[in-house]
Short mmCIF file of C-alpha atoms and ligand atoms in Angstrom, two decimals:
data_model
loop_
_atom_site.label_atom_id
_atom_site.label_comp_id
_atom_site.label_asym_id
_atom_site.label_seq_id
_atom_site.Cartn_x
_atom_site.Cartn_y
_atom_site.Cartn_z
CA MET A 1 6.90 11.18 -32.46
CA THR A 2 5.31 10.52 -29.12
CA TYR A 3 7.47 9.47 -26.24
CA GLN A 4 5.91 6.71 -24.27
CA PRO A 5 7.21 5.90 -20.83
CA ILE A 6 7.53 2.18 -20.11
CA ILE A 7 7.85 1.15 -16.48
CA GLY A 8 8.35 -1.97 -14.42
CA LEU A 9 8.60 -2.57 -10.90
CA GLU A 10 10.58 -4.47 -8.30
CA VAL A 11 9.28 -4.13 -4.73
CA HIS A 12 10.95 -5.69 -1.89
CA VAL A 13 8.94 -6.20 1.24
CA GLU A 14 10.45 -7.47 4.59
CA LEU A 15 8.22 -10.06 6.40
CA ALA A 16 7.00 -9.38 9.82
CA THR A 17 8.18 -12.91 10.92
CA LYS A 18 9.35 -13.35 14.55
CA SER A 19 12.80 -14.76 13.54
CA LYS A 20 15.23 -14.22 10.58
CA MET A 21 14.96 -16.25 7.33
CA PHE A 22 17.73 -18.86 7.95
CA CYS A 23 18.39 -18.56 11.76
CA GLY A 24 16.63 -18.07 15.03
CA CYS A 25 17.61 -14.31 15.45
CA PRO A 26 14.81 -11.79 15.92
CA ALA A 27 13.76 -10.43 12.78
CA LYS A 28 13.09 -6.83 14.16
CA HIS A 29 15.77 -4.52 13.55
CA PHE A 30 14.06 -1.08 13.43
CA ALA A 31 15.24 0.92 16.30
CA VAL A 32 17.42 -1.67 17.96
CA GLU A 33 20.83 -1.43 19.33
CA PRO A 34 23.08 -2.31 16.28
CA ASN A 35 24.51 -5.79 15.94
CA THR A 36 22.54 -7.26 18.94
CA HIS A 37 20.45 -9.44 16.80
CA THR A 38 23.16 -11.67 15.21
CA CYS A 39 24.41 -15.14 15.01
CA PRO A 40 27.04 -17.20 13.14
CA VAL A 41 24.42 -18.04 10.43
CA CYS A 42 23.36 -14.30 9.79
CA LEU A 43 27.09 -13.05 10.05
CA GLY A 44 28.23 -15.37 7.39
CA LEU A 45 30.83 -17.43 9.82
CA PRO A 46 32.45 -20.51 8.39
CA GLY A 47 30.61 -23.79 9.15
CA ALA A 48 27.27 -22.04 9.90
CA LEU A 49 24.24 -23.73 8.19
CA PRO A 50 21.12 -22.05 7.05
CA VAL A 51 17.48 -23.42 8.14
CA PRO A 52 14.50 -21.91 6.00
CA ASN A 53 11.80 -20.22 8.06
CA ARG A 54 8.58 -21.96 7.20
CA LYS A 55 6.47 -18.97 7.96
CA ALA A 56 8.24 -16.90 5.70
CA VAL A 57 7.82 -19.37 3.01
CA GLU A 58 4.04 -19.72 3.76
CA TRP A 59 3.55 -15.91 3.69
CA THR A 60 5.50 -15.60 0.45
CA ILE A 61 2.99 -18.06 -1.11
CA LEU A 62 0.01 -16.33 0.72
CA LEU A 63 1.01 -12.98 -1.29
CA GLY A 64 1.50 -15.07 -4.26
CA LEU A 65 -2.22 -16.22 -4.08
CA ALA A 66 -3.34 -12.71 -3.25
CA LEU A 67 -1.72 -11.55 -6.36
CA ASN A 68 -3.36 -14.57 -8.53
CA CYS A 69 -0.11 -15.96 -9.06
CA ARG A 70 0.53 -19.67 -9.83
CA ILE A 71 2.46 -21.61 -6.98
CA ASN A 72 5.06 -23.67 -8.01
CA THR A 73 4.96 -27.09 -6.66
CA ASP A 74 8.83 -27.43 -6.83
CA SER A 75 10.81 -24.49 -5.70
CA LYS A 76 14.46 -23.89 -4.64
CA PHE A 77 17.06 -21.29 -3.25
CA ASP A 78 19.99 -20.11 -5.00
CA ARG A 79 23.02 -18.24 -4.05
CA LYS A 80 23.69 -14.68 -5.91
CA ASN A 81 27.25 -14.06 -5.72
CA TYR A 82 28.58 -10.54 -5.33
CA PHE A 83 30.74 -8.66 -2.92
CA TYR A 84 29.59 -5.68 -0.77
CA PRO A 85 30.25 -4.78 3.12
CA ASP A 86 26.88 -5.59 4.05
CA LEU A 87 26.80 -8.91 2.85
CA PRO A 88 29.20 -10.95 5.09
CA LYS A 89 28.58 -14.35 3.02
CA GLY A 90 29.59 -12.93 -0.37
CA TYR A 91 26.56 -14.08 -1.82
CA GLN A 92 22.62 -13.58 -1.03
CA ILE A 93 20.43 -16.33 -0.85
CA THR A 94 17.54 -15.93 -2.98
CA GLN A 95 15.57 -17.78 -5.80
CA TYR A 96 16.72 -17.61 -9.36
CA ASP A 97 14.92 -19.88 -11.96
CA GLU A 98 12.50 -21.51 -9.53
CA PRO A 99 10.56 -18.89 -7.56
CA LEU A 100 7.77 -19.80 -5.26
CA CYS A 101 5.30 -17.83 -7.20
CA VAL A 102 4.84 -16.83 -10.80
CA ASN A 103 2.36 -15.23 -13.58
CA GLY A 104 0.12 -13.16 -11.30
CA THR A 105 -2.06 -10.15 -11.79
CA LEU A 106 -2.86 -7.04 -9.93
CA GLN A 107 -6.05 -5.08 -11.22
CA LEU A 108 -5.62 -1.20 -11.27
CA GLN A 109 -8.64 0.68 -9.93
CA GLU A 110 -11.07 2.23 -12.36
CA THR A 111 -10.51 5.72 -11.28
CA SER A 112 -10.64 8.52 -13.73
CA PRO A 113 -8.46 9.13 -15.78
CA LEU A 114 -7.11 5.64 -15.10
CA LYS A 115 -9.08 2.82 -17.03
CA ALA A 116 -9.30 -0.49 -15.50
CA LYS A 117 -5.97 -2.27 -16.43
CA THR A 118 -4.33 -5.45 -15.57
CA VAL A 119 -0.64 -5.20 -14.31
CA ARG A 120 1.05 -8.68 -14.76
CA VAL A 121 3.02 -9.87 -12.04
CA ARG A 122 5.94 -11.92 -13.45
CA ARG A 123 7.11 -13.37 -10.05
CA VAL A 124 7.17 -13.43 -6.23
CA HIS A 125 10.15 -15.00 -4.71
CA LEU A 126 11.69 -15.13 -1.22
CA GLU A 127 15.29 -14.12 -0.26
CA GLU A 128 17.10 -12.56 2.68
CA ASP A 129 17.88 -8.95 3.19
CA THR A 130 21.41 -7.61 3.65
CA GLY A 131 22.98 -5.88 6.40
CA LYS A 132 22.68 -1.75 6.63
CA LEU A 133 25.61 0.77 6.22
CA GLN A 134 25.80 3.66 8.16
CA HIS A 135 27.99 6.56 6.84
CA THR A 136 29.03 8.71 9.45
CA THR A 137 31.89 10.43 11.20
CA LEU A 138 33.77 8.99 13.91
CA ASN A 139 36.81 10.69 15.91
CA GLY A 140 37.11 13.31 13.20
CA GLY A 141 37.15 10.55 10.22
CA LYS A 142 34.57 9.56 7.88
CA VAL A 143 33.57 5.94 8.35
CA ALA A 144 31.03 3.40 7.19
CA LEU A 145 29.63 1.30 9.92
CA VAL A 146 28.01 -1.94 9.39
CA ASP A 147 24.71 -3.19 11.36
CA PHE A 148 24.00 -6.65 10.80
CA ASN A 149 20.75 -6.73 12.56
CA ARG A 150 19.01 -6.72 9.22
CA SER A 151 21.03 -9.26 7.69
CA GLY A 152 19.06 -12.39 7.09
CA VAL A 153 15.63 -10.78 7.56
CA PRO A 154 12.97 -12.58 5.39
CA LEU A 155 12.42 -10.35 2.22
CA VAL A 156 9.80 -10.87 -0.46
CA GLU A 157 10.49 -9.62 -3.85
CA ILE A 158 7.72 -8.81 -6.15
CA VAL A 159 8.52 -8.32 -9.82
CA THR A 160 6.10 -6.89 -12.47
CA GLU A 161 6.27 -6.97 -16.21
CA PRO A 162 6.83 -3.59 -17.77
CA ASP A 163 3.00 -2.72 -17.91
CA PHE A 164 3.15 0.81 -16.57
CA SER A 165 2.69 3.70 -18.96
CA SER A 166 2.26 6.46 -16.26
CA ILE A 167 3.45 7.32 -12.86
CA GLU A 168 -0.29 7.70 -11.76
CA GLU A 169 -0.49 3.73 -12.70
CA VAL A 170 2.76 3.05 -10.45
CA ASP A 171 1.06 5.04 -7.61
CA VAL A 172 -2.23 3.30 -7.74
CA PHE A 173 -0.49 -0.36 -7.86
CA LEU A 174 1.83 0.58 -5.15
CA LYS A 175 -0.89 1.74 -2.79
CA LYS A 176 -3.26 -1.32 -3.96
CA LEU A 177 -0.03 -3.75 -3.04
CA GLN A 178 0.77 -2.16 0.30
CA ARG A 179 -2.91 -2.46 1.32
CA ILE A 180 -2.96 -6.28 0.29
CA ILE A 181 0.21 -6.83 2.22
CA ARG A 182 -1.39 -5.19 5.17
CA TYR A 183 -4.69 -7.20 4.91
CA LEU A 184 -2.59 -10.15 4.92
CA GLY A 185 -0.88 -9.05 8.00
CA ILE A 186 2.50 -10.08 6.49
CA SER A 187 4.44 -6.80 6.61
CA ASN A 188 3.58 -3.30 7.88
CA ALA A 189 4.90 -2.37 4.31
CA ASP A 190 6.24 1.01 5.53
CA MET A 191 8.23 2.72 2.77
CA GLU A 192 9.63 5.43 5.22
CA LYS A 193 10.91 2.37 7.71
CA GLY A 194 12.20 0.68 4.88
CA SER A 195 10.11 -2.30 5.08
CA MET A 196 8.80 -1.78 1.55
CA ARG A 197 11.40 -0.71 -1.00
CA LEU A 198 11.02 0.10 -4.57
CA GLU A 199 13.11 -0.28 -7.64
CA PRO A 200 11.56 0.97 -10.78
CA SER A 201 13.07 0.13 -14.20
CA ILE A 202 12.08 2.74 -16.90
CA SER A 203 12.73 3.30 -20.72
CA ILE A 204 11.07 5.42 -23.16
CA ASN A 205 9.59 4.13 -26.43
CA SER A 206 9.63 6.67 -29.35
CA ILE A 207 6.70 5.73 -31.46
CA SER A 208 4.92 7.34 -34.24
CA ASN A 209 1.57 5.49 -33.16
CA PRO A 210 0.26 7.37 -30.03
CA ASN A 211 -2.30 4.54 -29.23
CA ILE A 212 0.42 1.93 -28.53
CA GLN A 213 -1.32 -1.21 -26.77
CA PHE A 214 -0.25 -2.43 -23.32
CA PRO A 215 1.03 -5.00 -22.48
CA ILE A 216 4.02 -4.29 -24.98
CA SER A 217 5.44 -7.33 -26.84
CA ASN A 218 9.13 -8.05 -26.03
CA ASP A 219 10.33 -6.96 -29.53
CA GLN A 220 8.52 -3.58 -29.13
CA LEU A 221 10.48 -2.94 -26.10
CA PRO A 222 13.27 -0.25 -26.29
CA LYS A 223 16.68 -1.74 -26.33
CA TYR A 224 17.96 -0.31 -22.90
CA ARG A 225 16.55 0.36 -19.48
CA VAL A 226 17.46 2.28 -16.58
CA GLU A 227 17.12 0.84 -13.07
CA LEU A 228 16.30 3.36 -10.11
CA LYS A 229 17.59 2.51 -6.78
CA ASN A 230 17.40 4.14 -3.18
CA ILE A 231 14.09 5.27 -3.19
CA ASN A 232 12.28 5.06 0.26
CA SER A 233 9.16 6.98 -0.36
CA PHE A 234 6.26 7.26 -2.77
CA LYS A 235 6.91 11.10 -3.09
CA PHE A 236 10.83 10.22 -4.20
CA ALA A 237 9.41 7.48 -6.45
CA ARG A 238 7.35 9.97 -8.20
CA LYS A 239 10.21 12.48 -8.38
CA ALA A 240 12.86 10.05 -9.52
CA LEU A 241 10.45 8.76 -12.29
CA GLU A 242 9.46 12.23 -13.34
CA TYR A 243 13.10 13.11 -13.66
CA GLU A 244 13.81 10.15 -15.80
CA ILE A 245 11.02 10.64 -18.07
CA GLN A 246 12.43 14.10 -18.87
CA ARG A 247 16.09 13.25 -18.96
CA GLN A 248 15.57 9.91 -21.22
CA THR A 249 13.02 11.88 -23.37
CA GLU A 250 15.53 14.75 -23.90
CA LEU A 251 18.24 12.30 -25.12
CA LEU A 252 15.99 10.56 -27.58
CA GLN A 253 15.13 13.75 -29.00
CA SER A 254 18.51 14.69 -29.56
CA GLY A 255 19.03 11.30 -31.45
CA GLU A 256 20.89 9.64 -28.65
CA THR A 257 19.88 6.30 -26.93
CA PRO A 258 20.18 6.48 -23.10
CA THR A 259 22.69 3.99 -21.64
CA GLN A 260 21.63 0.75 -19.88
CA GLN A 261 22.53 1.55 -16.25
CA THR A 262 21.52 1.74 -12.77
CA ARG A 263 20.88 5.32 -11.20
CA GLY A 264 20.02 6.40 -7.82
CA TRP A 265 17.76 9.13 -6.21
CA SER A 266 19.71 11.80 -4.70
CA GLU A 267 17.75 14.10 -2.52
CA GLU A 268 20.32 16.86 -2.38
CA LYS A 269 20.58 17.05 -6.26
CA ASN A 270 17.03 16.58 -6.70
CA ALA A 271 18.12 14.25 -9.50
CA THR A 272 18.80 10.71 -10.45
CA VAL A 273 22.80 10.18 -10.68
CA PRO A 274 24.47 7.12 -12.44
CA GLN A 275 25.71 4.30 -10.03
CA ARG A 276 27.02 1.68 -12.30
CA GLU A 277 26.33 0.13 -15.84
CA LYS A 278 23.28 -2.23 -15.50
CA GLU A 279 24.56 -5.85 -14.58
CA GLU A 280 23.40 -8.88 -16.22
CA ALA A 281 21.94 -12.09 -14.46
CA HIS A 282 24.96 -14.02 -15.70
CA ASP A 283 27.36 -11.72 -13.69
CA TYR A 284 26.17 -13.14 -10.32
CA CYS A 285 26.85 -16.74 -11.11
CA TYR A 286 23.87 -17.92 -9.58
CA PHE A 287 23.86 -21.55 -8.62
CA PRO A 288 21.51 -23.79 -6.53
CA GLU A 289 22.07 -23.33 -2.83
CA PRO A 290 23.74 -26.54 -1.61
CA ASP A 291 22.92 -26.29 1.93
CA ILE A 292 19.04 -26.20 1.54
CA PRO A 293 17.01 -28.90 0.25
CA PRO A 294 14.53 -27.92 -2.60
CA ILE A 295 10.88 -26.78 -1.45
CA HIS A 296 8.02 -29.09 -2.36
CA VAL A 297 4.67 -27.52 -1.90
CA ASP A 298 2.14 -30.32 -1.97
CA ALA A 299 -1.63 -30.17 -2.42
CA GLN A 300 -2.50 -30.11 1.20
CA TRP A 301 -0.08 -27.57 2.35
CA LEU A 302 -0.99 -25.21 -0.37
CA ALA A 303 -4.85 -25.68 0.73
CA GLU A 304 -3.87 -25.28 4.26
CA ILE A 305 -2.14 -21.72 3.26
CA LYS A 306 -5.07 -20.72 1.04
CA ASN A 307 -7.39 -21.37 3.98
CA GLY A 308 -5.67 -18.40 5.61
CA LEU A 309 -6.31 -15.93 2.75
CA PRO A 310 -8.55 -13.19 4.31
CA GLU A 311 -11.18 -11.26 2.01
CA LEU A 312 -8.95 -8.92 0.04
CA PRO A 313 -9.43 -5.02 -0.35
CA ASP A 314 -11.08 -5.14 -3.77
CA ALA A 315 -13.75 -7.91 -2.73
CA LYS A 316 -14.57 -6.21 0.53
CA ILE A 317 -15.08 -2.83 -1.28
CA ALA A 318 -17.44 -4.55 -3.94
CA ARG A 319 -19.30 -6.25 -1.02
CA PHE A 320 -19.53 -3.05 1.12
CA ILE A 321 -21.23 -1.26 -1.81
CA LYS A 322 -23.48 -3.89 -2.55
CA ALA A 323 -24.52 -4.99 1.20
CA TYR A 324 -24.60 -1.67 2.72
CA ASN A 325 -25.52 0.50 -0.09
CA VAL A 326 -22.60 3.03 0.41
CA SER A 327 -20.74 4.82 -2.34
CA ASP A 328 -17.51 3.72 -3.96
CA TYR A 329 -15.83 6.51 -2.31
CA THR A 330 -17.12 5.35 1.11
CA ALA A 331 -16.44 1.89 0.73
CA ASN A 332 -13.01 2.69 -0.16
CA LEU A 333 -12.36 4.77 2.80
CA LEU A 334 -14.02 2.01 5.05
CA CYS A 335 -11.71 -0.76 3.67
CA GLY A 336 -8.53 1.35 3.74
CA ASP A 337 -7.39 -0.83 6.68
CA LYS A 338 -8.66 -4.11 7.75
CA ALA A 339 -9.21 -2.88 11.39
CA THR A 340 -11.52 0.03 10.26
CA ALA A 341 -13.58 -2.38 8.16
CA ASP A 342 -13.95 -4.86 10.68
CA PHE A 343 -15.01 -1.84 13.23
CA PHE A 344 -17.72 -0.80 10.73
CA GLU A 345 -19.23 -4.29 10.17
CA GLN A 346 -19.10 -4.86 13.80
CA ALA A 347 -21.13 -1.60 14.44
CA VAL A 348 -23.60 -2.68 11.65
CA LYS A 349 -24.29 -5.67 13.54
CA ASP A 350 -24.42 -4.21 16.91
CA GLY A 351 -26.77 -1.46 15.55
CA ALA A 352 -29.05 -3.68 13.44
CA SER A 353 -32.24 -2.48 15.08
CA SER A 354 -31.19 1.15 15.92
CA VAL A 355 -29.00 2.62 12.99
CA THR A 356 -28.63 2.11 9.34
CA PRO A 357 -25.30 1.11 7.86
CA GLN A 358 -25.26 4.28 6.09
CA ASP A 359 -25.45 6.45 9.20
CA ILE A 360 -22.43 4.27 10.46
CA ALA A 361 -20.68 4.73 7.46
CA ASN A 362 -21.07 8.56 7.08
CA TRP A 363 -20.25 8.90 10.64
CA MET A 364 -17.04 6.92 10.54
CA VAL A 365 -16.07 8.88 7.40
CA ASN A 366 -17.03 12.44 8.55
CA LYS A 367 -15.94 11.95 12.23
CA LYS A 368 -13.17 9.42 11.84
CA ASP A 369 -10.74 11.23 14.39
CA GLU A 370 -13.36 11.12 17.20
CA LEU A 371 -14.41 7.55 17.08
CA PRO A 372 -14.89 5.53 20.39
CA ASP A 373 -12.95 2.75 21.17
CA VAL A 374 -15.82 0.01 20.68
CA PRO A 375 -18.19 -0.30 17.68
CA ALA A 376 -21.23 -0.59 20.37
CA GLU A 377 -20.27 2.70 21.71
CA LEU A 378 -20.46 4.27 18.15
CA VAL A 379 -23.91 2.85 17.58
CA THR A 380 -25.11 4.35 20.94
CA GLN A 381 -23.77 7.85 20.08
CA ILE A 382 -25.33 7.79 16.77
CA ALA A 383 -28.72 6.37 18.04
CA ASN A 384 -28.62 9.01 20.87
CA SER A 385 -27.99 12.00 18.24
CA GLN A 386 -30.88 10.75 16.31
CA LYS A 387 -33.40 10.11 19.15
CA THR A 388 -36.30 12.48 19.50
CA VAL A 389 -37.83 12.92 22.81
CA ALA A 390 -41.47 13.55 24.20
CA ILE A 391 -42.23 16.97 25.23
CA SER A 392 -45.27 18.39 27.14
CA ALA A 393 -47.50 21.00 25.25
CA GLU A 394 -46.59 23.61 27.73
CA ASP A 395 -42.80 22.96 27.58
CA LEU A 396 -42.95 22.86 23.80
CA ASP A 397 -44.92 26.25 23.93
CA GLN A 398 -42.05 27.76 26.30
CA THR A 399 -39.31 26.40 23.89
CA ILE A 400 -41.05 28.04 20.95
CA ILE A 401 -41.47 31.46 22.42
CA LYS A 402 -37.99 31.48 23.72
CA ALA A 403 -36.69 30.65 20.30
CA LEU A 404 -38.90 33.12 18.62
CA SER A 405 -37.65 35.91 20.70
CA LYS A 406 -34.07 35.40 19.53
CA PHE A 407 -35.05 35.57 15.98
CA PRO A 408 -37.22 38.83 15.69
CA GLN A 409 -36.51 39.63 12.16
CA ALA A 410 -37.05 36.08 11.12
CA VAL A 411 -40.66 36.43 12.63
CA VAL A 412 -41.08 39.66 10.70
CA ASP A 413 -39.97 38.19 7.49
CA TYR A 414 -42.01 35.03 7.84
CA LYS A 415 -45.21 37.10 8.46
CA SER A 416 -44.47 39.08 5.38
CA GLY A 417 -44.61 35.91 3.34
CA LYS A 418 -40.94 34.70 3.37
CA ILE A 419 -41.85 30.97 4.48
CA GLY A 420 -38.11 30.04 4.48
CA ALA A 421 -37.11 32.50 7.10
CA ILE A 422 -38.02 29.97 9.95
CA GLY A 423 -35.19 27.70 8.83
CA PRO A 424 -32.71 29.17 11.42
CA ILE A 425 -35.09 29.09 14.13
CA ILE A 426 -36.05 25.40 13.53
CA GLY A 427 -32.17 24.67 13.37
CA ALA A 428 -31.52 26.54 16.77
CA ILE A 429 -34.23 24.46 18.48
CA LEU A 430 -32.94 21.29 16.95
CA LYS A 431 -29.30 21.77 17.91
CA ASP A 432 -30.22 22.22 21.54
CA THR A 433 -33.02 19.38 21.93
CA ASN A 434 -33.77 16.29 20.24
CA LEU A 435 -37.08 17.16 19.52
CA ASP A 436 -39.05 15.51 16.49
CA LYS A 437 -38.32 18.15 13.54
CA GLN A 438 -41.89 17.94 12.10
CA GLN A 439 -43.53 18.46 15.56
CA VAL A 440 -41.40 21.66 15.74
CA ILE A 441 -42.18 23.14 12.42
CA ALA A 442 -45.68 22.62 13.09
CA ALA A 443 -45.62 24.30 16.74
CA ILE A 444 -43.49 27.40 15.24
CA LYS A 445 -46.20 27.69 12.30
CA LYS A 446 -49.06 27.56 15.07
CA HIS A 447 -47.40 30.33 17.09
CA LEU A 448 -46.67 32.58 13.78
CA GLU A 449 -50.08 31.90 12.23
CA ALA A 450 -52.23 32.55 15.56
ZN1 ZN B 501 21.31 -14.96 12.93
MN1 MN B 502 16.10 -8.85 -4.51
#
């Protein structure tokens, strides 16, 4: 028997719109005085009516397009009913059976040992974030405080099919997704700040055939799955998944079937802990949101949104490799974020007559901490470093004589036949001057052979 992990992801991303999803409150909530960005709508007061944020709808579609989704012409919002203190209305406005985007894909990088692999994106939908609970001590008593600044912030949910067979693949997917989202400029997708949140589902297939093919058909999936919550970094995602792979594998080996449930990651225990038995969709009594008309995405609107799609990371990397003759590794680094890629291309333009794209790329990769503010300055720096200066015969003689006096042993070695001994002398001269290398070598040899 082999035990094959099967992992699917739900990723929530907060959109960086100016205002919230259904009201005019500022959407910014990180490091903001609690309960200052609220109004009757996002506090769920009686009679308040939601008005959808057009930008949030467009950005969700933009992300759907970047993930090769089909964009539904007709879409709607639904109410997902449940009680929790951070949810003042008693329901979350989300999308149930008619999400904005469906059936997408994301290609995983072909880095060893990963093979090129396509992960299917089941859907990308739009919903609202909840408020935030803060567990603390007040006047000696343990309390839970609620901050509603985050209530109603636009939230995109990306759901994949259970197409991951290893943690490495999950890691690659998340980093690629994060990069795409940042290229689109729709969120900073920062896991530490909670603007990108992860809920992996994991189960283990006990199989006698170790060469099981992904994607796995539905009837081959295990009869249970465990959903993991409270994961706010790549590091914890990895730890929680590692823990679950081991826990579930051990249960299966002892002949038990793991329970279908929701588990949270506990930092203190360095383990996942059960939270509740996994709920089913019907537990939420979804029904269409009666206060918001359905969304119709006509061809013209869709075309306008498509127009705003920038060149995506993979396409940019491929183009850099081809157009600038740089390595995969270098292209990947240069395209790490859009600003760096733009800086590089501007420098290539500015330096067209004086420096090569490869020189600019190498400089940016090797000295990335000391880059000037503007690309033109970088070009000047590189050009200066490469410039050779003319020198009079007398000055050249003086330079050589001075250098030779500092390397007496090298001079002896050279004269006894070790040609390579002059290497350090050449290096020392070029380090202090911008003289032409061949000219320096010829002059040293002339002196030593005289
Ligand atoms: Zn509000
Ligand atoms: Mn959700």
